[in-house]
GROMACS .gro file of C-alpha atoms in nm:
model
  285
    1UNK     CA    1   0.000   0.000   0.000
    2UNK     CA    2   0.109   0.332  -0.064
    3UNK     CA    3  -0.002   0.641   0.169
    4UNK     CA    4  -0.091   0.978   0.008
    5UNK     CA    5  -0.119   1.272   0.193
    6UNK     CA    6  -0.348   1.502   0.037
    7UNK     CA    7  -0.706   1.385  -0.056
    8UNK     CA    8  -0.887   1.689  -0.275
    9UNK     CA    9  -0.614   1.835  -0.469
   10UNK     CA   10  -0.541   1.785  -0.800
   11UNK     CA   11  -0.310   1.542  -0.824
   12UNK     CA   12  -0.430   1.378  -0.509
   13UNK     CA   13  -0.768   1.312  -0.658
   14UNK     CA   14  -0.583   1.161  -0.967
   15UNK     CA   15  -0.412   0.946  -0.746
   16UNK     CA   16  -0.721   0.820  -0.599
   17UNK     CA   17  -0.816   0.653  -0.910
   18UNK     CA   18  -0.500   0.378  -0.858
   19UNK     CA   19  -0.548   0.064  -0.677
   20UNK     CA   20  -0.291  -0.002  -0.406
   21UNK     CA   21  -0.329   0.443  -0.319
   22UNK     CA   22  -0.510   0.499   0.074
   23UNK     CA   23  -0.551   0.886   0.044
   24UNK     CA   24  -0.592   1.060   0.365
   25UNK     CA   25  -0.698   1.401   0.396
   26UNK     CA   26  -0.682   1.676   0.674
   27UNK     CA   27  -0.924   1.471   0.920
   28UNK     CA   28  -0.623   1.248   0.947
   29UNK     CA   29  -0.367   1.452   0.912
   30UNK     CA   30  -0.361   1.844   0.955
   31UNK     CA   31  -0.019   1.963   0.797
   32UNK     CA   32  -0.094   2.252   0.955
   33UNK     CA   33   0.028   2.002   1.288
   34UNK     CA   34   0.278   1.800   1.147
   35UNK     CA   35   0.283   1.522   1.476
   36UNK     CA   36  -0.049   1.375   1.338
   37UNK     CA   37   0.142   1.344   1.000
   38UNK     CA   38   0.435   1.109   1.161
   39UNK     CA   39   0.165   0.937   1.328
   40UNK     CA   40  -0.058   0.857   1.031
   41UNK     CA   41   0.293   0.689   0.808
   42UNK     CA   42   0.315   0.510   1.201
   43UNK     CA   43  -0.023   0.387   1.164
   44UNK     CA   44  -0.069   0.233   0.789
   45UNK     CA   45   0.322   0.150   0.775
   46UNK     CA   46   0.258   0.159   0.362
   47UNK     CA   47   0.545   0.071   0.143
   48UNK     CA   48   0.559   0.432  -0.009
   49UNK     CA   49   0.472   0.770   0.107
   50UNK     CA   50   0.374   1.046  -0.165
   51UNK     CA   51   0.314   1.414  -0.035
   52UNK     CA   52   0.060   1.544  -0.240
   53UNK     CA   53  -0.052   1.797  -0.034
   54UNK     CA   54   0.069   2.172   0.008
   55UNK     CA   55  -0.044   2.532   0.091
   56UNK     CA   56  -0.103   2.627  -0.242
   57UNK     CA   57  -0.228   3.010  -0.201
   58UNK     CA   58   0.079   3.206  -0.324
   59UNK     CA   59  -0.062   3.571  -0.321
   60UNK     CA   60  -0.190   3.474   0.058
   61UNK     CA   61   0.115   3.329   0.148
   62UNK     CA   62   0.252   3.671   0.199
   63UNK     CA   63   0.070   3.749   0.473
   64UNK     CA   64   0.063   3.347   0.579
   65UNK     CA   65   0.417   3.249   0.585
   66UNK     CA   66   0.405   3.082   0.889
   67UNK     CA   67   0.132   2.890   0.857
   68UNK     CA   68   0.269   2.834   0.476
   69UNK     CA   69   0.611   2.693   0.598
   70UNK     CA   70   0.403   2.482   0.873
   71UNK     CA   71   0.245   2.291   0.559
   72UNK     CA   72   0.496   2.312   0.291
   73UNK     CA   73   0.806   2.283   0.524
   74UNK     CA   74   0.787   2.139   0.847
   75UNK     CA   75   0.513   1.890   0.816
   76UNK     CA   76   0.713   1.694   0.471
   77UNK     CA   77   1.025   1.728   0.722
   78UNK     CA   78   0.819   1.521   0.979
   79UNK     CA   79   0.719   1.281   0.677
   80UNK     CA   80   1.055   1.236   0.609
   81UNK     CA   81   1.166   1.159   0.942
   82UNK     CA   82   0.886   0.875   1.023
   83UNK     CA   83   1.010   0.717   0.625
   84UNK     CA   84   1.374   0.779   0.739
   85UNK     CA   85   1.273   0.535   1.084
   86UNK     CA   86   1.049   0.291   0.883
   87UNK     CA   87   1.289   0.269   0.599
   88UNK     CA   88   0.997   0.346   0.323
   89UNK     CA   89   1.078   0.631   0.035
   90UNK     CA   90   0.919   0.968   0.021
   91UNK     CA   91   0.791   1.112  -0.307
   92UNK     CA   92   0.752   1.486  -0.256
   93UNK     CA   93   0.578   1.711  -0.489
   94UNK     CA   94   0.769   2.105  -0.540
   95UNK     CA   95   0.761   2.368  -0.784
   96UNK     CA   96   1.003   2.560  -0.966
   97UNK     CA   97   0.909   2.866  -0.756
   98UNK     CA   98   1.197   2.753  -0.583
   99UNK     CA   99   1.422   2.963  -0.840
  100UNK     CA  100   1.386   3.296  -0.915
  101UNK     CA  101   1.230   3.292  -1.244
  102UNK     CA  102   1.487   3.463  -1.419
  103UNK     CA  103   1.637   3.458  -1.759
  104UNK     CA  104   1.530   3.197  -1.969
  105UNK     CA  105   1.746   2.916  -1.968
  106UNK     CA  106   1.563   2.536  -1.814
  107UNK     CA  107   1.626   2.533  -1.482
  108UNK     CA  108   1.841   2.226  -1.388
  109UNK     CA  109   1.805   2.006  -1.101
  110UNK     CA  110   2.195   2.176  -1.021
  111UNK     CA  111   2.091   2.517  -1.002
  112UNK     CA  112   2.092   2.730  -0.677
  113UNK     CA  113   1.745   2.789  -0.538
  114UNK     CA  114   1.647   3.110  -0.529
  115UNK     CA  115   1.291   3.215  -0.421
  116UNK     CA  116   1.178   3.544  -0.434
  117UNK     CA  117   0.857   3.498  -0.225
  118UNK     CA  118   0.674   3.340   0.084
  119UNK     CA  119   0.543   3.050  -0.058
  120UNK     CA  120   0.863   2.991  -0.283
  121UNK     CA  121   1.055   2.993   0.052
  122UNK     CA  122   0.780   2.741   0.245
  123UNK     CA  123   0.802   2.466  -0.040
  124UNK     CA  124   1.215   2.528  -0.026
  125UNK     CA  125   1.258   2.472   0.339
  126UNK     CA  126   1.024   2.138   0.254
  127UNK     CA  127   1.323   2.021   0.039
  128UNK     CA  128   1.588   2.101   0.251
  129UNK     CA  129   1.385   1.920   0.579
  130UNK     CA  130   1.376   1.666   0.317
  131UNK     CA  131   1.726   1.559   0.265
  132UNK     CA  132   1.813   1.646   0.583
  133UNK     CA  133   1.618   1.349   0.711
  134UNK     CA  134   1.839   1.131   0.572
  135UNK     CA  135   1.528   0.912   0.442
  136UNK     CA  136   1.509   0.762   0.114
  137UNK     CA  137   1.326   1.034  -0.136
  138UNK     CA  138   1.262   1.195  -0.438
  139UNK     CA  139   1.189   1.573  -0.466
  140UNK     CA  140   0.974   1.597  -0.788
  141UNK     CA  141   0.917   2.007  -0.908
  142UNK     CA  142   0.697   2.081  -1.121
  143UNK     CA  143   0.472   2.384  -1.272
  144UNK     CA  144   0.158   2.474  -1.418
  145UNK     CA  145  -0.042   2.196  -1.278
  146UNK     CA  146  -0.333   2.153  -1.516
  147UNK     CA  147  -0.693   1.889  -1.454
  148UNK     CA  148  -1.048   1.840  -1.498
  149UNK     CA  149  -1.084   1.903  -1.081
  150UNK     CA  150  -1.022   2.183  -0.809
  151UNK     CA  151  -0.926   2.534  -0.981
  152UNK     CA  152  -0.667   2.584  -1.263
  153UNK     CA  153  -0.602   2.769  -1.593
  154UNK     CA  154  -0.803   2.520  -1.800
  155UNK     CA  155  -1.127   2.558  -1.601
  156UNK     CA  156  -1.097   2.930  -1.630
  157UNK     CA  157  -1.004   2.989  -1.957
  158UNK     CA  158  -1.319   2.709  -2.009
  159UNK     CA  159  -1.516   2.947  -1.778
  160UNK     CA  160  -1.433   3.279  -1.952
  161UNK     CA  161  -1.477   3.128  -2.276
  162UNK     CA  162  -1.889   3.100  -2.249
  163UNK     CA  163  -1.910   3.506  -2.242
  164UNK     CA  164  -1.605   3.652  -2.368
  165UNK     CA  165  -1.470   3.686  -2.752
  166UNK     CA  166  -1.140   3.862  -2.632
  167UNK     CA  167  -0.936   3.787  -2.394
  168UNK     CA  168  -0.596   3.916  -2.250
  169UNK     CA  169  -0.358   3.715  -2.101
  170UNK     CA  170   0.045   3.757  -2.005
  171UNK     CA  171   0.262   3.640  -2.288
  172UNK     CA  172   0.613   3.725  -2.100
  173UNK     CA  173   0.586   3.389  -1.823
  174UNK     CA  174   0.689   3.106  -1.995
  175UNK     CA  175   0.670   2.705  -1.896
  176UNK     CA  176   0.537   2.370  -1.943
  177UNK     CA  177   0.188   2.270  -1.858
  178UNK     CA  178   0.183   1.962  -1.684
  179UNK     CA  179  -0.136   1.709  -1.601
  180UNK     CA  180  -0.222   1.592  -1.294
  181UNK     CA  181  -0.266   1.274  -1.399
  182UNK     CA  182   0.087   1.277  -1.551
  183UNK     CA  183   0.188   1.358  -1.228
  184UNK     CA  184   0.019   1.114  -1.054
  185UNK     CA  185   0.131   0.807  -1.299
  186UNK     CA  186   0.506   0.952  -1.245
  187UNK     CA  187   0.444   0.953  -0.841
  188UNK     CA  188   0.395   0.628  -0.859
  189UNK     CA  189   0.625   0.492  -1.063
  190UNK     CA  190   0.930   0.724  -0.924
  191UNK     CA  191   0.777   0.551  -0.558
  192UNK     CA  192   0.809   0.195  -0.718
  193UNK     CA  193   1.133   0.208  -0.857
  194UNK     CA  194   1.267   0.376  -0.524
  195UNK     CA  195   1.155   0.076  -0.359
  196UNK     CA  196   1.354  -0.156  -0.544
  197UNK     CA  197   1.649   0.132  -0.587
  198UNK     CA  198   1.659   0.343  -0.270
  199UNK     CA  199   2.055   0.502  -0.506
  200UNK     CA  200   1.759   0.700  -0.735
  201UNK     CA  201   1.698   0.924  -0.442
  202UNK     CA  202   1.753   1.308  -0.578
  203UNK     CA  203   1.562   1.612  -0.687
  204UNK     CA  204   1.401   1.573  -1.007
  205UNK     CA  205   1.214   1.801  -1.239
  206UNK     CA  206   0.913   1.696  -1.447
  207UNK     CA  207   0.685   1.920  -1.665
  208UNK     CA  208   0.475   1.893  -2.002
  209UNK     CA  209   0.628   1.980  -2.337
  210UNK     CA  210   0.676   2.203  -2.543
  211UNK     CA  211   0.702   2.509  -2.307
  212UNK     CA  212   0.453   2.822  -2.383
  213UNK     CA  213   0.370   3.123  -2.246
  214UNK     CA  214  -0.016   3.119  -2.076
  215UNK     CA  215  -0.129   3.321  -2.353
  216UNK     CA  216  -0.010   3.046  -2.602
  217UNK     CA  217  -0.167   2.779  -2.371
  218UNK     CA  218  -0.508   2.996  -2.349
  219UNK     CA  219  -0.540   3.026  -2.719
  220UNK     CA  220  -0.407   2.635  -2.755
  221UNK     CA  221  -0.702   2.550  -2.538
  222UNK     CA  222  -0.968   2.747  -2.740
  223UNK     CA  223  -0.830   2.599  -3.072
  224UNK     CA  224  -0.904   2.221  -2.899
  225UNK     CA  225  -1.232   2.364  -2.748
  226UNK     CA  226  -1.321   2.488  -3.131
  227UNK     CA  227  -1.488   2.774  -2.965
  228UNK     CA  228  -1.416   3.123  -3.135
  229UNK     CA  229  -1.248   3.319  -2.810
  230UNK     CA  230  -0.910   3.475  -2.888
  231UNK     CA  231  -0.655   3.569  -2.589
  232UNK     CA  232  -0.446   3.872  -2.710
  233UNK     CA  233  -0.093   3.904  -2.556
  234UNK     CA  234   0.002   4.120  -2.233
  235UNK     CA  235   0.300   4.198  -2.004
  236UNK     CA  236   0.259   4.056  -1.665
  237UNK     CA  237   0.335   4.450  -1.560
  238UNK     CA  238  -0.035   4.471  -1.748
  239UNK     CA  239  -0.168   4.170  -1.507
  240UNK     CA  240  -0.028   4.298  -1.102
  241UNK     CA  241  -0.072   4.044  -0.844
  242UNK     CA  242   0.032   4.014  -0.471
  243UNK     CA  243   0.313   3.861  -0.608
  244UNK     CA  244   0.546   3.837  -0.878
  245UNK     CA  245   0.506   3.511  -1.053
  246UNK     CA  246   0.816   3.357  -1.244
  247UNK     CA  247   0.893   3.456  -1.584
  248UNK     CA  248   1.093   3.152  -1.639
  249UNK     CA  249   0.935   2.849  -1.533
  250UNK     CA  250   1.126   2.663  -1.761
  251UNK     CA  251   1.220   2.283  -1.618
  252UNK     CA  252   1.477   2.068  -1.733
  253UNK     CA  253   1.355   1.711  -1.744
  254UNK     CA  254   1.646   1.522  -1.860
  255UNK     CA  255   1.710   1.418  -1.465
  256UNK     CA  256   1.434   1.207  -1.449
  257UNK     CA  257   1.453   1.032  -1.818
  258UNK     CA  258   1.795   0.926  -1.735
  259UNK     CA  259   1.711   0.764  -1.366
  260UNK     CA  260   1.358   0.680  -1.386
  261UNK     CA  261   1.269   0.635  -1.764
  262UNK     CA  262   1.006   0.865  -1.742
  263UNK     CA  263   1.016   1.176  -2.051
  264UNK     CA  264   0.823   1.453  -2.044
  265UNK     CA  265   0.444   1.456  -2.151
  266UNK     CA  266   0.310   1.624  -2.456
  267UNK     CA  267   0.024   1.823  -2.253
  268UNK     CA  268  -0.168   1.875  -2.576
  269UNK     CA  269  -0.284   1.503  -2.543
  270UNK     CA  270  -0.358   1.548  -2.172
  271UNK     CA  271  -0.491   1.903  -2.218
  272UNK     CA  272  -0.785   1.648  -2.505
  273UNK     CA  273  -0.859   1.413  -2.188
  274UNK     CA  274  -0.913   1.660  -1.930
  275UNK     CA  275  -1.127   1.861  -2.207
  276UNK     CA  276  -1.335   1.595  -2.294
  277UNK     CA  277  -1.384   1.483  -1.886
  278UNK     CA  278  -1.521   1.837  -1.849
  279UNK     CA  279  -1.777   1.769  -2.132
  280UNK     CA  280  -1.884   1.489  -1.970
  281UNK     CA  281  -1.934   1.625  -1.626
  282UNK     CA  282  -2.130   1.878  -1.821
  283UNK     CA  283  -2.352   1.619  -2.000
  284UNK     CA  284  -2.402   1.496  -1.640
  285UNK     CA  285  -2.559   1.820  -1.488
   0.00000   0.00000   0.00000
């Protein structure tokens, strides 16, 4: 059995769908206190832990840090440390606000971390807790996490698209999509093959291909949608937010091909699937 923490986001609820997965959610363990999380890998003893879970509110980080580093930091360092006693790998999901977000080169797995705000500094200090543990784990970052469930760019571009011709959307940030359930299918197999290899431990990146900027994606998504809504280019100086997001989100994946045997997903045919689940939940209302 493998334990997931995390039970309603995205790539949680894709993980759901894969026998051999007990999901647990904050009734069983509030990252928030991360005692009940040691207690829970205590309890089910699973052969795998994935952290699927996170504060994910990165404008209300700012004024949350501490309760953001709680969740993102302390509580995977208190994962790690029951795995590290039980002897049982940790799969960890990040992000590449880790980095900066400058220039425009893939970030490599080598680069210096470099985050420039609160919630870029919580997920960090989850690394670091991490491989301080000593346990046997995989740090997998990621970006633009993209699904048919919770909230995301796809659903609101979707949204938008039943009363708006015109759009604008930032044309400056630039990444890869990535699927949840790409995620979740990598999760697993990265927790599998750590099993039987505990020397793949490492950070690894993993993100959809090619790389775009959200007003490429936005217009990709209308073209597969065959609806007649057009997103016109801005600066993200156009588009303020609490926070500065990345202009380079950029991953290199080669890390993870080379260990694992995993490449990196077109998202155009995952971008289809989760597209054609949210026609069918529509049929169904």
């Amino acid at each position: 059995m493998i334990l997931v923490f995390g039970k309603t986001g995205q790539v949680a609820t894709e993980l759901q769908s894969h026998k051999d997965v007990i999901a647990i959610g904050r009734d069983e363990a509030d990252l928030s206190v991360p005692a009940t999380c040691t207690e829970a890998i205590r309890q089910y003893k699973p052969r795998a832990v994935i952290n699927a879970a996170a504060y994910t509110a990165v404008d209300k980080a700012e004024s949350e840090e501490n309760l953001a580093t709680m969740i993102n930091g302390e509580a995977p360092g208190a994962m790690a440390s029951a795995c590290a006693d039980l002897d049982i790998p940790l799969v960890h999901i990040s992000t590449d606000y880790v980095f900066d977000g400058t220039g425009t080169k893939p970030w490599s797995v080598t680069d210096i971390p470099n985050p420039k705000n609160a919630y870029g500094r919580s997920k960090l200090k989850g690394e670091q807790a991490i491989k301080a543990s000593g346990c046997v784990h995989a740090i997998l970052r990621t970006s633009w996490v993209i699904s048919a469930h919770g909230h995301n760019f796809v659903k609101t571009m979707r949204r938008l698209s039943e009363t708006k011709d015109r759009i604008t959307v930032v044309d400056d940030q630039i990444g890869g999509p990535t699927c949840a359930r790409d995620i979740a299918q990598t999760c697993l197999s990265i927790a599998e093959q750590l099993i039987q290899d505990p020397n793949k431990s490492g950070i690894y990146h993993y993100s959809g291909q090619p790389n775009v900027s959200w007003c490429q994606f936005a217009n990709a998504i209308f073209e597969q949608m065959d609806c007649k809504t057009i997103a016109s280019p801005i600066p993200t100086t156009e588009y303020p937010t609490p926070v500065l997001r990345p202009l380079n989100s950029r991953l290199d994946c080669e890390a993870v091909e080379d260990t694992y045997g995993i490449a990196r997903p077109f998202w155009r045919d995952g971008l289809e699937e989760i597209l054609r689940d949210l026609e069918g939940e529509d049929d169904k209302a």
